[in-house]
Amino acid sequence: MPDTIPEEVARRRTFAIIAHPDAGKTTLTEKLLLFGGAIQLAGEVKAKKDRIQTRSDWMKIERERGISVVT
């Protein structure tokens, strides 16, 4: 693992996904996290109780209403 701040900064990339509220931003975020190795299993925004919910929708209102507030 890099020891210096410049090396850590060089390893990271930041980007934004801006789109219509129902355009699939959370689904895309979950897939990016999955393919990047940050999570082991991607969830579903409108998951049923027996299915896995999204990792990025962590707020109570997001889980209750099946919406994304902060992704």
CSV table of N, CA and C in Angstrom, one decimal:
chain,number,residue,atom,x,y,z
A,1,MET,N,0.8,-1.2,0.0
A,1,MET,CA,0.0,0.0,0.0
A,1,MET,C,0.9,1.2,0.0
A,2,PRO,N,0.6,2.2,-0.8
A,2,PRO,CA,1.4,3.5,-0.9
A,2,PRO,C,1.5,4.2,0.5
A,3,ASP,N,2.6,4.8,0.7
A,3,ASP,CA,2.8,5.4,2.0
A,3,ASP,C,2.6,6.9,2.0
A,4,THR,N,2.6,7.5,0.9
A,4,THR,CA,2.5,9.0,0.9
A,4,THR,C,1.2,9.5,0.3
A,5,ILE,N,0.8,10.7,0.7
A,5,ILE,CA,-0.5,11.2,0.3
A,5,ILE,C,-0.5,11.4,-1.2
A,6,PRO,N,0.6,11.9,-1.9
A,6,PRO,CA,0.5,12.0,-3.4
A,6,PRO,C,0.3,10.6,-4.0
A,7,GLU,N,0.9,9.5,-3.5
A,7,GLU,CA,0.7,8.2,-4.1
A,7,GLU,C,-0.8,7.8,-3.9
A,8,GLU,N,-1.4,8.0,-2.7
A,8,GLU,CA,-2.8,7.7,-2.5
A,8,GLU,C,-3.7,8.5,-3.4
A,9,VAL,N,-3.4,9.8,-3.6
A,9,VAL,CA,-4.2,10.6,-4.5
A,9,VAL,C,-4.1,10.1,-5.9
A,10,ALA,N,-3.0,9.7,-6.3
A,10,ALA,CA,-2.8,9.2,-7.7
A,10,ALA,C,-3.6,7.9,-8.0
A,11,ARG,N,-3.9,7.1,-6.9
A,11,ARG,CA,-4.6,5.9,-7.1
A,11,ARG,C,-6.1,6.1,-7.3
A,12,ARG,N,-6.6,7.2,-6.9
A,12,ARG,CA,-8.1,7.5,-6.8
A,12,ARG,C,-8.6,8.2,-8.0
A,13,ARG,N,-9.9,7.9,-8.3
A,13,ARG,CA,-10.6,8.6,-9.4
A,13,ARG,C,-12.0,9.0,-8.8
A,14,THR,N,-12.4,10.2,-9.1
A,14,THR,CA,-13.7,10.6,-8.6
A,14,THR,C,-14.5,11.1,-9.9
A,15,PHE,N,-15.8,10.7,-9.9
A,15,PHE,CA,-16.6,11.1,-11.0
A,15,PHE,C,-18.1,11.2,-10.5
A,16,ALA,N,-18.9,11.9,-11.2
A,16,ALA,CA,-20.3,12.1,-10.9
A,16,ALA,C,-21.2,11.5,-11.9
A,17,ILE,N,-22.3,11.0,-11.5
A,17,ILE,CA,-23.4,10.5,-12.4
A,17,ILE,C,-24.6,11.4,-12.1
A,18,ILE,N,-24.9,12.2,-13.2
A,18,ILE,CA,-26.1,13.1,-13.0
A,18,ILE,C,-27.1,12.7,-14.1
A,19,ALA,N,-28.3,12.5,-13.6
A,19,ALA,CA,-29.3,12.0,-14.6
A,19,ALA,C,-30.7,12.2,-14.0
A,20,HIS,N,-31.7,11.9,-14.7
A,20,HIS,CA,-33.1,11.9,-14.3
A,20,HIS,C,-33.3,11.0,-13.1
A,21,PRO,N,-34.2,11.4,-12.1
A,21,PRO,CA,-34.3,10.6,-10.9
A,21,PRO,C,-34.5,9.1,-11.1
A,22,ASP,N,-35.2,8.7,-12.2
A,22,ASP,CA,-35.5,7.3,-12.4
A,22,ASP,C,-34.6,6.7,-13.5
A,23,ALA,N,-33.4,7.2,-13.7
A,23,ALA,CA,-32.6,6.8,-14.8
A,23,ALA,C,-31.6,5.6,-14.5
A,24,GLY,N,-31.6,5.2,-13.3
A,24,GLY,CA,-30.8,4.0,-12.9
A,24,GLY,C,-29.4,4.3,-12.4
A,25,LYS,N,-29.3,5.5,-11.7
A,25,LYS,CA,-28.0,5.9,-11.1
A,25,LYS,C,-27.6,4.9,-10.0
A,26,THR,N,-28.5,4.5,-9.2
A,26,THR,CA,-28.1,3.6,-8.1
A,26,THR,C,-27.7,2.2,-8.7
A,27,THR,N,-28.5,1.7,-9.7
A,27,THR,CA,-28.1,0.4,-10.3
A,27,THR,C,-26.7,0.5,-10.9
A,28,LEU,N,-26.4,1.6,-11.6
A,28,LEU,CA,-25.1,1.8,-12.2
A,28,LEU,C,-24.0,1.9,-11.1
A,29,THR,N,-24.3,2.6,-10.0
A,29,THR,CA,-23.4,2.7,-8.9
A,29,THR,C,-23.1,1.3,-8.3
A,30,GLU,N,-24.1,0.5,-8.1
A,30,GLU,CA,-24.0,-0.8,-7.5
A,30,GLU,C,-23.1,-1.7,-8.4
A,31,LYS,N,-23.3,-1.6,-9.7
A,31,LYS,CA,-22.5,-2.4,-10.7
A,31,LYS,C,-21.1,-1.9,-10.7
A,32,LEU,N,-20.8,-0.6,-10.6
A,32,LEU,CA,-19.4,-0.1,-10.5
A,32,LEU,C,-18.7,-0.6,-9.3
A,33,LEU,N,-19.4,-0.6,-8.1
A,33,LEU,CA,-18.9,-1.1,-6.9
A,33,LEU,C,-18.6,-2.6,-7.0
A,34,LEU,N,-19.5,-3.3,-7.6
A,34,LEU,CA,-19.3,-4.8,-7.8
A,34,LEU,C,-18.1,-5.1,-8.6
A,35,PHE,N,-18.1,-4.5,-9.8
A,35,PHE,CA,-17.0,-4.8,-10.8
A,35,PHE,C,-15.7,-4.2,-10.3
A,36,GLY,N,-15.7,-3.2,-9.4
A,36,GLY,CA,-14.5,-2.6,-8.9
A,36,GLY,C,-14.0,-3.4,-7.7
A,37,GLY,N,-14.8,-4.4,-7.2
A,37,GLY,CA,-14.3,-5.2,-6.1
A,37,GLY,C,-14.6,-4.6,-4.7
A,38,ALA,N,-15.4,-3.5,-4.7
A,38,ALA,CA,-15.7,-2.9,-3.4
A,38,ALA,C,-16.8,-3.6,-2.6
A,39,ILE,N,-17.7,-4.3,-3.4
A,39,ILE,CA,-18.7,-5.1,-2.7
A,39,ILE,C,-18.7,-6.5,-3.4
A,40,GLN,N,-19.3,-7.5,-2.8
A,40,GLN,CA,-19.3,-8.8,-3.3
A,40,GLN,C,-20.6,-9.2,-4.0
A,41,LEU,N,-21.7,-8.4,-3.7
A,41,LEU,CA,-23.0,-8.7,-4.3
A,41,LEU,C,-23.7,-7.4,-4.5
A,42,ALA,N,-24.2,-7.2,-5.7
A,42,ALA,CA,-25.0,-5.9,-6.0
A,42,ALA,C,-26.4,-6.2,-5.6
A,43,GLY,N,-27.1,-5.2,-5.0
A,43,GLY,CA,-28.5,-5.3,-4.6
A,43,GLY,C,-29.4,-4.8,-5.7
A,44,GLU,N,-30.7,-4.7,-5.3
A,44,GLU,CA,-31.7,-4.1,-6.2
A,44,GLU,C,-32.4,-3.0,-5.5
A,45,VAL,N,-32.7,-1.9,-6.3
A,45,VAL,CA,-33.4,-0.8,-5.7
A,45,VAL,C,-34.8,-1.2,-5.1
A,46,LYS,N,-35.6,-1.9,-5.9
A,46,LYS,CA,-36.9,-2.2,-5.5
A,46,LYS,C,-36.9,-3.7,-5.1
A,47,ALA,N,-36.0,-4.1,-4.2
A,47,ALA,CA,-35.9,-5.5,-3.8
A,47,ALA,C,-37.1,-5.9,-2.9
A,48,LYS,N,-37.4,-7.1,-3.0
A,48,LYS,CA,-38.4,-7.7,-2.1
A,48,LYS,C,-37.7,-8.1,-0.8
A,49,LYS,N,-38.4,-8.4,0.2
A,49,LYS,CA,-37.8,-8.6,1.5
A,49,LYS,C,-36.8,-9.8,1.5
A,50,ASP,N,-37.1,-10.8,0.6
A,50,ASP,CA,-36.2,-11.9,0.5
A,50,ASP,C,-35.0,-11.7,-0.4
A,51,ARG,N,-34.9,-10.5,-1.0
A,51,ARG,CA,-33.8,-10.2,-1.9
A,51,ARG,C,-32.8,-9.2,-1.2
A,52,ILE,N,-31.7,-9.1,-1.7
A,52,ILE,CA,-30.6,-8.2,-1.2
A,52,ILE,C,-30.9,-6.8,-1.6
A,53,GLN,N,-30.9,-5.9,-0.7
A,53,GLN,CA,-31.1,-4.5,-1.0
A,53,GLN,C,-29.7,-3.8,-1.4
A,54,THR,N,-29.8,-2.7,-2.0
A,54,THR,CA,-28.6,-2.0,-2.4
A,54,THR,C,-27.7,-1.6,-1.3
A,55,ARG,N,-26.4,-1.5,-1.5
A,55,ARG,CA,-25.5,-1.1,-0.5
A,55,ARG,C,-25.4,0.4,-0.4
A,56,SER,N,-25.6,1.1,-1.5
A,56,SER,CA,-25.5,2.5,-1.6
A,56,SER,C,-26.7,3.3,-1.1
A,57,ASP,N,-27.9,2.6,-1.0
A,57,ASP,CA,-29.1,3.2,-0.4
A,57,ASP,C,-29.1,2.8,1.1
A,58,TRP,N,-28.5,3.6,1.9
A,58,TRP,CA,-28.4,3.2,3.3
A,58,TRP,C,-29.3,4.0,4.2
A,59,MET,N,-29.9,5.1,3.8
A,59,MET,CA,-30.8,5.9,4.6
A,59,MET,C,-32.1,5.1,4.8
A,60,LYS,N,-32.8,5.4,5.9
A,60,LYS,CA,-34.1,4.7,6.2
A,60,LYS,C,-35.1,5.0,5.2
A,61,ILE,N,-35.2,6.3,4.8
A,61,ILE,CA,-36.2,6.7,3.8
A,61,ILE,C,-35.9,6.0,2.4
A,62,GLU,N,-34.7,5.8,2.1
A,62,GLU,CA,-34.3,5.1,0.8
A,62,GLU,C,-34.8,3.7,0.9
A,63,ARG,N,-34.5,3.0,2.0
A,63,ARG,CA,-34.9,1.6,2.1
A,63,ARG,C,-36.5,1.5,2.1
A,64,GLU,N,-37.1,2.4,2.9
A,64,GLU,CA,-38.6,2.3,3.0
A,64,GLU,C,-39.3,2.6,1.7
A,65,ARG,N,-38.9,3.6,0.9
A,65,ARG,CA,-39.6,4.0,-0.3
A,65,ARG,C,-39.0,3.5,-1.6
A,66,GLY,N,-37.8,2.8,-1.5
A,66,GLY,CA,-37.2,2.3,-2.8
A,66,GLY,C,-36.7,3.5,-3.6
A,67,ILE,N,-36.2,4.5,-3.0
A,67,ILE,CA,-35.7,5.7,-3.8
A,67,ILE,C,-34.2,5.9,-3.3
A,68,SER,N,-33.5,6.7,-4.1
A,68,SER,CA,-32.2,7.1,-3.8
A,68,SER,C,-32.1,8.6,-3.4
A,69,VAL,N,-31.6,8.9,-2.2
A,69,VAL,CA,-31.4,10.2,-1.8
A,69,VAL,C,-30.0,10.6,-2.0
A,70,VAL,N,-29.1,9.8,-1.4
A,70,VAL,CA,-27.7,10.0,-1.6
A,70,VAL,C,-27.0,8.7,-2.1
A,71,THR,N,-26.5,8.8,-3.3
A,71,THR,CA,-25.8,7.6,-3.8
A,71,THR,C,-24.3,8.0,-4.1
